[in-house]
XYZ file of C-alpha atoms in Angstrom:
340
model
C 47.451 90.115 41.433
C 43.864 89.648 40.207
C 42.926 86.071 39.390
C 39.260 86.634 38.514
C 37.337 89.087 36.335
C 37.201 92.483 37.978
C 33.892 94.099 38.847
C 32.175 95.574 35.821
C 33.216 99.211 35.515
C 31.115 101.419 33.274
C 33.641 103.750 31.712
C 31.018 106.188 30.448
C 29.940 107.263 33.906
C 32.918 106.008 35.939
C 30.743 103.907 38.242
C 31.250 100.421 39.615
C 28.641 97.699 39.073
C 28.398 94.076 40.220
C 29.075 91.621 37.377
C 26.550 88.902 38.280
C 23.337 90.769 37.611
C 21.635 94.106 38.048
C 20.572 94.697 41.639
C 18.805 97.976 42.011
C 20.963 101.021 42.573
C 20.687 103.008 45.758
C 17.223 104.489 45.959
C 16.389 107.930 44.652
C 14.538 110.858 46.192
C 11.121 109.435 45.278
C 11.921 106.214 47.105
C 13.207 108.107 50.135
C 9.989 110.109 50.179
C 7.922 106.923 50.020
C 9.905 105.478 52.913
C 9.448 108.651 54.955
C 5.674 108.566 54.402
C 5.520 104.901 55.385
C 7.472 105.672 58.549
C 5.027 108.410 59.515
C 2.076 106.093 58.943
C 3.731 103.433 61.084
C 4.515 105.793 63.962
C 8.047 106.837 63.018
C 11.374 105.042 63.330
C 11.824 102.395 66.010
C 12.656 103.578 69.499
C 15.820 102.782 71.380
C 15.387 99.881 73.825
C 14.157 100.839 77.280
C 17.023 98.920 78.850
C 20.641 99.014 77.743
C 21.740 96.208 75.472
C 24.055 93.555 76.923
C 27.645 94.538 77.573
C 30.660 92.474 78.531
C 34.170 93.128 79.769
C 36.577 93.185 76.841
C 39.588 90.921 76.808
C 41.889 91.933 73.949
C 45.390 90.549 74.000
C 48.174 93.017 74.856
C 49.929 94.000 72.776
C 48.956 91.313 70.249
C 47.406 87.870 70.140
C 49.088 84.497 70.257
C 49.646 82.002 67.448
C 46.996 79.319 67.131
C 44.016 81.562 67.863
C 41.857 84.331 66.478
C 40.700 86.822 69.107
C 37.732 89.029 68.140
C 36.265 91.927 70.134
C 32.981 93.583 69.102
C 33.138 97.350 69.510
C 29.798 98.014 67.851
C 28.085 97.945 64.430
C 30.766 96.798 61.939
C 33.678 97.906 64.112
C 35.651 94.940 65.437
C 39.157 94.334 66.700
C 40.570 91.188 65.126
C 43.784 89.779 66.585
C 45.205 87.055 64.375
C 48.482 86.057 62.793
C 50.316 88.186 65.370
C 48.709 91.428 64.105
C 45.875 93.703 65.249
C 43.284 94.497 62.585
C 40.499 97.047 63.039
C 37.458 96.869 60.749
C 35.316 99.851 59.668
C 36.297 101.910 62.737
C 33.640 104.277 64.137
C 33.928 105.856 67.597
C 31.892 109.003 66.847
C 28.534 109.697 68.450
C 26.838 110.283 65.090
C 27.302 108.723 61.641
C 26.579 111.677 59.409
C 28.236 114.396 57.303
C 27.630 116.787 60.234
C 28.078 116.378 63.986
C 24.772 117.996 64.997
C 22.348 115.743 63.053
C 22.028 112.218 61.743
C 21.836 108.751 63.332
C 23.164 108.844 66.892
C 24.783 105.996 68.770
C 22.361 104.291 71.174
C 25.104 102.240 72.829
C 28.616 103.482 73.590
C 31.546 101.667 71.978
C 32.302 98.328 73.562
C 35.969 99.277 73.912
C 37.248 102.752 74.702
C 39.408 104.219 71.955
C 42.292 104.776 74.359
C 42.129 101.119 75.405
C 42.952 99.884 71.900
C 46.193 97.930 71.542
C 48.538 98.976 68.713
C 46.586 98.976 65.442
C 48.592 97.388 62.633
C 45.896 97.333 59.951
C 42.702 99.294 59.376
C 40.332 97.518 57.016
C 37.652 99.501 55.151
C 34.668 97.857 53.423
C 33.035 100.955 51.879
C 32.506 104.678 52.279
C 29.126 105.041 54.006
C 29.242 107.173 57.135
C 28.464 104.259 59.463
C 31.558 102.434 58.142
C 34.037 105.199 57.260
C 34.118 107.884 59.958
C 36.337 110.906 59.366
C 36.942 111.876 63.034
C 37.870 108.300 63.923
C 40.207 108.054 60.938
C 41.998 111.212 62.072
C 42.325 109.830 65.614
C 43.798 106.584 64.327
C 46.238 108.444 62.080
C 47.387 110.560 65.034
C 47.736 107.458 67.174
C 49.441 105.054 64.773
C 51.181 107.208 62.171
C 53.184 105.286 59.609
C 52.927 102.127 61.695
C 49.346 101.537 60.533
C 48.504 100.095 57.125
C 45.178 101.162 55.630
C 43.569 98.568 53.344
C 40.611 99.610 51.222
C 38.927 98.814 47.917
C 39.697 100.932 44.864
C 39.085 104.658 45.104
C 39.998 105.570 48.719
C 43.644 106.613 48.505
C 43.034 110.310 47.940
C 40.393 110.531 50.691
C 42.609 108.745 53.216
C 45.694 110.801 52.346
C 43.752 114.000 52.978
C 43.109 112.724 56.521
C 46.796 112.019 57.063
C 47.056 108.282 56.337
C 50.407 107.236 54.876
C 50.577 103.501 54.200
C 47.564 102.866 51.966
C 46.838 99.750 49.930
C 43.959 99.733 47.439
C 42.753 96.399 46.090
C 40.317 95.246 43.466
C 38.154 92.199 44.103
C 40.202 88.993 44.431
C 43.489 90.864 44.834
C 45.654 90.284 47.912
C 48.257 92.032 50.014
C 50.288 90.863 52.993
C 51.110 93.004 56.023
C 54.063 91.588 57.974
C 55.600 92.352 61.337
C 58.685 90.220 61.832
C 57.569 86.591 61.640
C 53.943 87.630 62.119
C 51.643 88.654 59.331
C 48.184 88.657 57.794
C 47.262 88.274 54.147
C 44.193 90.306 53.208
C 42.068 89.570 50.162
C 39.431 91.958 48.841
C 36.311 90.056 47.830
C 32.992 90.832 46.145
C 29.895 92.073 47.938
C 26.559 93.448 46.759
C 26.376 97.015 47.953
C 27.045 100.605 46.799
C 29.029 103.698 47.739
C 28.327 107.415 48.086
C 29.317 110.171 50.519
C 28.356 113.153 48.364
C 25.535 113.958 45.948
C 27.702 113.228 42.921
C 29.680 110.333 44.342
C 27.426 107.383 43.522
C 29.559 104.233 43.100
C 32.726 106.177 42.284
C 34.517 104.047 44.882
C 34.442 100.269 45.098
C 33.005 98.304 48.034
C 34.267 94.934 49.255
C 34.118 92.133 51.748
C 37.417 90.696 53.006
C 39.186 87.434 53.755
C 42.037 87.436 56.262
C 44.592 84.647 56.634
C 47.106 84.719 59.457
C 50.668 83.500 59.357
C 49.529 80.561 61.509
C 46.896 79.518 58.958
C 43.781 80.924 60.642
C 41.141 82.286 58.265
C 38.444 84.889 58.879
C 35.760 86.444 56.666
C 34.495 90.015 57.176
C 31.385 90.696 55.106
C 31.272 94.442 55.728
C 27.858 95.286 54.305
C 26.050 93.374 51.580
C 22.770 92.154 50.265
C 22.374 88.424 49.838
C 23.758 87.341 46.454
C 25.153 84.277 44.643
C 28.807 85.274 45.026
C 29.132 83.933 48.590
C 29.383 80.343 47.368
C 32.273 81.326 45.112
C 33.951 83.144 47.990
C 33.638 80.078 50.196
C 35.021 77.810 47.501
C 37.966 80.002 46.583
C 38.911 81.773 49.818
C 37.538 79.506 52.562
C 36.976 77.533 54.636
C 36.837 80.099 57.436
C 37.383 79.691 61.149
C 35.151 82.708 61.798
C 32.740 84.726 59.650
C 31.585 88.230 60.613
C 28.237 88.756 58.890
C 25.720 91.640 59.159
C 22.325 90.780 60.623
C 20.713 94.241 60.931
C 19.491 97.237 58.879
C 17.077 95.321 56.639
C 13.579 96.884 56.867
C 11.624 97.852 54.839
C 12.560 95.002 52.541
C 11.360 96.728 49.349
C 13.993 99.392 50.048
C 16.814 97.452 51.696
C 16.826 94.012 50.061
C 19.380 94.665 47.282
C 22.066 95.904 49.680
C 21.309 94.698 53.235
C 20.696 91.063 54.140
C 18.230 90.092 56.865
C 19.069 87.526 59.594
C 17.728 84.575 57.602
C 19.841 85.583 54.615
C 22.835 86.025 56.914
C 22.553 82.385 57.961
C 22.241 81.392 54.288
C 25.389 83.388 53.609
C 27.224 81.447 56.331
C 26.097 78.179 54.727
C 27.145 79.375 51.274
C 30.573 80.244 52.669
C 30.948 76.631 53.781
C 28.953 76.466 57.012
C 31.995 76.118 59.193
C 33.436 77.923 62.200
C 32.089 80.772 64.296
C 29.257 82.928 62.952
C 29.465 86.417 64.471
C 26.426 88.669 63.991
C 27.480 92.295 63.427
C 25.856 95.500 62.110
C 23.029 95.806 64.633
C 22.151 97.448 67.938
C 24.408 100.492 67.594
C 22.628 103.027 65.387
C 18.953 103.166 64.399
C 19.283 103.241 60.625
C 16.251 101.299 59.427
C 12.798 100.182 60.544
C 13.192 96.829 62.298
C 13.059 96.888 66.122
C 16.557 97.218 67.554
C 16.494 93.860 69.365
C 14.886 91.904 66.513
C 18.019 90.940 64.516
C 19.515 88.675 67.224
C 16.144 87.004 67.847
C 15.621 86.217 64.174
C 19.246 85.112 63.725
C 18.905 82.616 66.584
C 15.656 81.261 65.131
C 17.158 80.911 61.640
C 20.215 79.188 63.109
C 18.030 76.678 64.936
C 15.907 76.080 61.814
C 19.081 75.281 59.877
C 20.071 72.738 62.578
C 23.503 74.283 63.005
C 25.696 73.806 66.060
C 24.549 76.188 68.811
C 28.131 76.714 69.970
C 29.096 78.193 66.589
C 26.550 81.027 66.778
C 27.857 84.180 68.435
C 25.594 87.178 68.923
C 28.055 89.332 70.861
C 27.399 91.704 73.723
C 29.003 95.113 73.321
C 32.688 94.787 74.103
C 32.594 90.996 74.228
C 35.713 89.103 73.188
C 35.714 85.585 71.789
C 38.785 83.451 71.249
C 38.558 81.022 68.324
C 41.083 78.234 68.712
C 42.661 76.983 65.519
C 43.045 73.318 64.703
C 46.657 72.100 64.941
C 48.418 71.892 61.541
C 48.034 68.575 59.823
């Protein structure tokens, strides 16, 4: 199924690498110590906002969306419900209070999920971008397995099958970059394409880059196209993605978790780079800012990412109506152009 060179895989150590250069690997203990010292000097990590962040009433379609539209609901961070092509797709699902190997420590949610777990419509596809705890949450995976059983297809990059099977998942599809799979339900269906990103993976001390990471393109049976960036630093591959997999009717791009830049730049884009990514992808359709406001993971103020994204959008002279910085739980319906 692959129609492009696969990501460079170093057989000697079994680790994945990006093929377009050598971005720095995830930082080591010395770098973490430097960051911790800097945080102490600067007064510690940012505080949660005094007032709750904006919330909105969700409006997911029941049980599934209609042809001719893409319906997107922001649940928080990188968790979204995408209703397109007659299917329901859930990205990087996290409903837990903490994103951590343990339940009693680690980054805690500062805003509750925008949609209650029990209010989810039937989940046809779960889409995983990578294995970090804020994107792949074991308790949530188990809940989804118990809820959907064999009726849910799990799509992930290479290296997740064993982990998912241990949590009870049955229908698992692993893809390399540029490979595709189609999930169908009668006349409805969505084609999913794993795409490059600039990031890394690790859940255990010895698990550095043993699993692949990916962004994703989704194409519905009615022709609608959506891009889910997952988590990535800014890199030259977005232009290739736009040229080969676009144009997109909606692009879900991270705008948070970017400070300090000396630490985060290789693997987390800032809001200005997020807008550049949208332009590289083709500069068309709805830009949805994700990956902010849910967990305090890095050093920028919690409310800064939307402010900087709006300023960068205005500086680029892009259509105001195409920028969407969602409130928690907010649903947007993207209407598709009629065929022809």
